[in-house]
Tab-separated table of C-alpha atoms in Angstrom:
chain	number	residue	atom	x	y	z
A	228	SER	CA	0.004	0.078	0.111
A	229	GLN	CA	0.967	3.615	-0.475
A	230	GLU	CA	2.153	5.724	2.336
A	231	LEU	CA	2.959	9.397	2.822
A	232	GLU	CA	5.591	10.452	5.163
A	233	GLN	CA	5.851	13.880	6.473
A	234	SER	CA	8.722	15.798	8.189
A	235	PRO	CA	9.299	17.297	10.469
A	236	GLN	CA	6.549	16.012	12.857
A	237	SER	CA	6.664	19.340	14.508
A	238	LEU	CA	8.109	22.672	13.989
A	239	ILE	CA	8.496	25.850	16.161
A	240	VAL	CA	9.666	28.898	14.466
A	241	GLN	CA	10.070	32.585	15.365
A	242	GLU	CA	7.459	34.934	13.705
A	243	GLY	CA	8.927	36.342	10.382
A	244	LYS	CA	11.035	33.172	9.798
A	245	ASN	CA	10.659	30.963	6.623
A	246	LEU	CA	9.999	27.254	6.864
A	247	THR	CA	9.422	24.187	4.847
A	248	ILE	CA	7.548	21.004	5.254
A	249	ASN	CA	8.055	17.839	3.144
A	250	CYS	CA	5.858	15.158	2.177
A	251	THR	CA	7.282	11.873	0.579
A	252	SER	CA	5.412	9.232	-1.019
A	253	SER	CA	6.226	5.448	-1.346
A	254	LYS	CA	4.835	5.565	-4.805
A	255	THR	CA	4.124	7.819	-7.760
A	256	LEU	CA	1.673	10.662	-6.919
A	257	TYR	CA	-1.089	11.574	-9.362
A	258	GLY	CA	-2.464	14.369	-7.194
A	259	LEU	CA	-0.924	15.736	-4.059
A	260	TYR	CA	-3.163	18.066	-1.747
A	261	TRP	CA	-2.071	20.114	1.062
A	262	TYR	CA	-4.467	20.831	3.940
A	263	LYS	CA	-4.267	22.842	7.062
A	264	GLN	CA	-6.060	22.012	10.290
A	265	LYS	CA	-6.595	24.341	13.152
A	266	TYR	CA	-7.300	23.033	16.634
A	267	GLY	CA	-10.898	22.037	16.940
A	268	GLU	CA	-11.789	22.779	13.356
A	269	GLY	CA	-11.934	20.609	10.099
A	270	LEU	CA	-9.385	20.502	7.417
A	271	ILE	CA	-8.993	23.471	4.977
A	272	PHE	CA	-7.933	22.720	1.459
A	273	LEU	CA	-4.836	24.819	0.599
A	274	MET	CA	-3.742	23.645	-2.928
A	275	MET	CA	-3.327	20.709	-5.124
A	276	LEU	CA	-0.474	19.558	-7.288
A	277	GLN	CA	-0.632	17.308	-10.256
A	278	LYS	CA	2.327	17.676	-12.543
A	279	GLY	CA	5.831	16.969	-12.164
A	280	GLY	CA	7.792	20.104	-11.325
A	281	GLU	CA	4.505	22.004	-10.636
A	282	GLU	CA	4.516	24.773	-8.243
A	283	LYS	CA	1.790	26.880	-6.919
A	284	SER	CA	1.529	29.858	-4.396
A	285	HIS	CA	-1.279	31.302	-2.455
A	286	GLU	CA	-0.449	34.226	-0.335
A	287	LYS	CA	2.915	33.409	1.629
A	288	ILE	CA	2.497	29.609	1.012
A	289	THR	CA	4.193	27.975	-1.986
A	290	ALA	CA	3.940	24.099	-2.576
A	291	LYS	CA	5.990	22.223	-5.166
A	292	LEU	CA	5.852	18.736	-6.554
A	293	ASP	CA	9.102	17.164	-7.718
A	294	GLU	CA	9.679	15.996	-11.204
A	295	LYS	CA	9.439	12.365	-10.194
A	296	LYS	CA	6.195	13.014	-8.489
A	297	GLN	CA	7.131	11.413	-5.264
A	298	GLN	CA	8.007	14.346	-3.113
A	299	SER	CA	6.272	17.632	-2.444
A	300	SER	CA	7.196	20.661	-0.101
A	301	LEU	CA	5.171	23.272	1.430
A	302	HIS	CA	7.144	26.544	2.139
A	303	ILE	CA	5.867	29.309	4.266
A	304	THR	CA	7.737	32.625	3.839
A	305	ALA	CA	7.782	35.355	6.763
A	306	SER	CA	5.633	33.086	9.066
A	307	GLN	CA	2.761	34.537	11.165
A	308	PRO	CA	0.981	33.307	14.158
A	309	SER	CA	-2.085	32.662	11.947
A	310	HIS	CA	0.149	30.072	10.265
A	311	ALA	CA	0.028	28.010	13.142
A	312	GLY	CA	-1.698	24.614	13.014
A	313	ILE	CA	-1.465	21.027	11.672
A	314	TYR	CA	-0.395	20.730	7.778
A	315	LEU	CA	-1.328	17.364	6.312
A	316	CYS	CA	-0.525	16.135	2.779
A	317	GLY	CA	-2.985	13.915	1.253
A	318	ALA	CA	-3.264	11.878	-2.024
A	319	ALA	CA	-5.490	9.421	-3.810
A	320	GLU	CA	-3.819	6.068	-3.322
A	321	SER	CA	-2.395	4.834	-6.566
A	322	GLY	CA	-4.880	2.369	-8.147
A	323	THR	CA	-7.838	2.786	-5.759
A	324	TYR	CA	-10.365	5.489	-4.748
A	325	LYS	CA	-8.851	5.659	-1.164
A	326	TYR	CA	-7.392	8.825	0.029
A	327	ILE	CA	-4.502	8.622	2.197
A	328	PHE	CA	-2.939	11.218	4.381
A	329	GLY	CA	0.631	12.158	5.671
A	330	THR	CA	1.357	11.785	9.261
A	331	GLY	CA	1.037	15.711	9.684
A	332	THR	CA	3.363	18.471	10.871
A	333	ARG	CA	2.369	20.587	13.873
A	334	LEU	CA	3.526	24.162	13.339
A	335	LYS	CA	3.795	26.784	16.062
A	336	VAL	CA	4.708	30.279	15.441
A	337	LEU	CA	6.128	32.308	18.209
A	338	ALA	CA	5.034	36.100	18.181
B	11	SER	CA	-16.806	23.623	-3.537
B	12	ALA	CA	-19.279	21.928	-1.314
B	13	VAL	CA	-19.906	22.956	2.266
B	14	ILE	CA	-20.354	20.482	4.979
B	15	SER	CA	-22.221	20.954	8.204
B	16	GLN	CA	-21.120	18.482	10.760
B	17	LYS	CA	-22.570	17.941	14.190
B	18	PRO	CA	-22.010	17.682	17.110
B	19	SER	CA	-18.744	19.500	17.165
B	20	ARG	CA	-17.962	17.721	20.318
B	21	ASP	CA	-19.305	15.367	22.920
B	22	ILE	CA	-18.502	13.422	25.997
B	23	CYS	CA	-19.969	10.092	26.267
B	24	GLN	CA	-20.260	7.309	28.909
B	25	ARG	CA	-18.619	4.013	28.094
B	26	GLY	CA	-20.823	1.549	26.648
B	27	THR	CA	-23.219	4.142	25.007
B	28	SER	CA	-23.307	5.314	21.401
B	29	LEU	CA	-22.913	8.531	19.560
B	30	THR	CA	-24.317	9.421	16.154
B	31	ILE	CA	-22.547	12.077	14.117
B	32	GLN	CA	-24.390	13.781	11.240
B	33	CYS	CA	-23.068	15.304	8.010
B	34	GLN	CA	-25.282	17.590	5.913
B	35	VAL	CA	-23.850	18.662	2.446
B	36	ASP	CA	-25.152	21.616	0.481
B	37	SER	CA	-25.010	19.880	-2.808
B	38	GLN	CA	-25.554	16.235	-4.061
B	39	VAL	CA	-22.586	14.081	-3.899
B	40	THR	CA	-22.166	10.443	-4.843
B	41	MET	CA	-19.614	9.435	-2.232
B	42	MET	CA	-19.025	10.500	1.382
B	43	PHE	CA	-16.170	9.461	3.493
B	44	TRP	CA	-15.754	9.061	7.162
B	45	TYR	CA	-12.332	9.426	8.899
B	46	ARG	CA	-10.944	8.924	12.388
B	47	GLN	CA	-8.261	10.957	13.814
B	48	GLN	CA	-6.821	9.479	16.902
B	49	PRO	CA	-4.678	11.859	19.100
B	50	GLY	CA	-1.501	12.642	17.698
B	51	GLN	CA	-2.132	10.622	14.526
B	52	SER	CA	-3.073	11.230	10.994
B	53	LEU	CA	-6.598	10.609	9.417
B	54	THR	CA	-7.629	7.125	8.922
B	55	LEU	CA	-10.474	6.144	6.471
B	56	ILE	CA	-13.219	4.312	8.154
B	57	ALA	CA	-15.549	3.740	5.403
B	58	THR	CA	-17.101	5.099	2.079
B	59	ALA	CA	-20.945	5.785	2.101
B	60	ASN	CA	-22.663	5.554	-1.348
B	61	GLN	CA	-26.371	6.515	-1.451
B	62	GLY	CA	-28.583	3.357	-2.006
B	63	SER	CA	-25.908	0.756	-0.969
B	64	GLU	CA	-24.155	-0.505	2.054
B	65	ALA	CA	-21.104	1.362	3.093
B	66	THR	CA	-17.533	-0.078	2.358
B	67	TYR	CA	-15.417	-0.423	5.372
B	68	GLU	CA	-11.795	-0.397	5.548
B	69	SER	CA	-9.684	-3.119	7.208
B	70	GLY	CA	-10.000	-2.950	10.954
B	71	PHE	CA	-13.485	-1.168	10.865
B	72	VAL	CA	-16.795	-3.129	11.047
B	73	ILE	CA	-20.388	-2.295	10.603
B	74	ASP	CA	-21.469	-3.315	13.853
B	75	LYS	CA	-19.004	-0.882	15.597
B	76	PHE	CA	-19.456	1.896	12.941
B	77	PRO	CA	-22.945	1.717	11.323
B	78	ILE	CA	-23.378	4.179	8.594
B	79	SER	CA	-26.669	5.547	7.004
B	80	ARG	CA	-26.791	7.373	3.644
B	81	PRO	CA	-30.565	8.044	3.117
B	82	ASN	CA	-29.972	10.549	0.230
B	83	LEU	CA	-27.250	12.298	-1.766
B	84	THR	CA	-26.739	15.212	0.803
B	85	PHE	CA	-26.819	13.549	4.211
B	86	SER	CA	-25.028	10.713	5.985
B	87	THR	CA	-24.573	9.490	9.679
B	88	LEU	CA	-21.863	7.644	11.282
B	89	THR	CA	-22.530	5.956	14.603
B	90	VAL	CA	-19.847	4.884	17.026
B	91	SER	CA	-21.330	2.158	19.100
B	92	ASN	CA	-20.436	0.556	22.370
B	93	LEU	CA	-18.024	3.285	23.157
B	94	SER	CA	-14.739	2.686	24.934
B	95	PRO	CA	-11.985	5.136	25.836
B	96	GLU	CA	-10.087	3.902	22.860
B	97	ASP	CA	-12.730	5.467	20.645
B	98	SER	CA	-11.822	9.016	21.819
B	99	SER	CA	-10.922	10.786	18.467
B	100	ILE	CA	-11.881	13.344	16.155
B	101	TYR	CA	-14.338	12.012	13.568
B	102	LEU	CA	-14.542	13.773	10.104
B	103	CYS	CA	-16.675	13.398	7.106
B	104	SER	CA	-15.610	14.347	3.642
B	105	VAL	CA	-16.745	14.856	0.183
B	106	GLU	CA	-14.784	15.139	-3.110
B	107	GLY	CA	-14.394	18.858	-4.186
B	108	ALA	CA	-16.086	20.050	-7.334
B	109	GLY	CA	-13.574	19.513	-9.985
B	110	LEU	CA	-10.131	17.912	-9.842
B	111	GLY	CA	-8.189	21.039	-8.525
B	112	TYR	CA	-10.392	21.416	-5.413
B	113	GLY	CA	-9.412	18.527	-3.373
B	114	TYR	CA	-11.504	17.041	-0.774
B	115	THR	CA	-13.892	19.220	1.507
B	116	PHE	CA	-14.065	18.133	5.179
B	117	GLY	CA	-16.637	18.738	7.826
B	118	SER	CA	-15.625	20.629	10.973
B	119	GLY	CA	-15.057	17.470	12.852
B	120	THR	CA	-16.538	15.899	15.856
B	121	ARG	CA	-14.306	15.585	18.827
B	122	LEU	CA	-15.529	12.488	21.013
B	123	THR	CA	-14.333	11.922	24.579
B	124	VAL	CA	-15.276	8.723	26.160
B	125	VAL	CA	-15.293	8.510	30.019
């Protein structure tokens, strides 16, 4: 079965610092989604990457999918306390309709 | 994308009782998914609910413990039965977004604590 591994598991940064979260798949990805989850709330869809080498940005968050489509990174520039939460990568498992998730990265931004 | 209303948002239940979680979607969707997120862990798919047919359960999840109803294309319930402290988790419903680039939409989650 396909697995998504995220790193780091947790991250504490000072406000204004840049940070990167990685998501590595055991198989080729055919659509990689990034989500954010705030405590006590549901998941919020951030962006989707599909093509090898694709890069998308939304406000201060940039996500990339490598050419081999097995690794994605989420980069936050000039982090703010509002960026705090749990970031999850998700993907449709290759060959099935099932949706799998990474282990999550808990981000804390210190003001 | 679809908007999902999930309730209750949280509950504290006694051991041995049951909790039913409801998800209402503002548009008709074929498939609805139910997930569990145990403390400190990622999401795990419990089952897929299609309207008009029995839910499809993932390995490790059984209908007797997690009965699901899907009476129409906009509504589903998940019941967690015979509760034990190990069932304390966040439960989320989800539907596929409108269009390939919209990902999946999730309900706001139900935080269950079993005492």
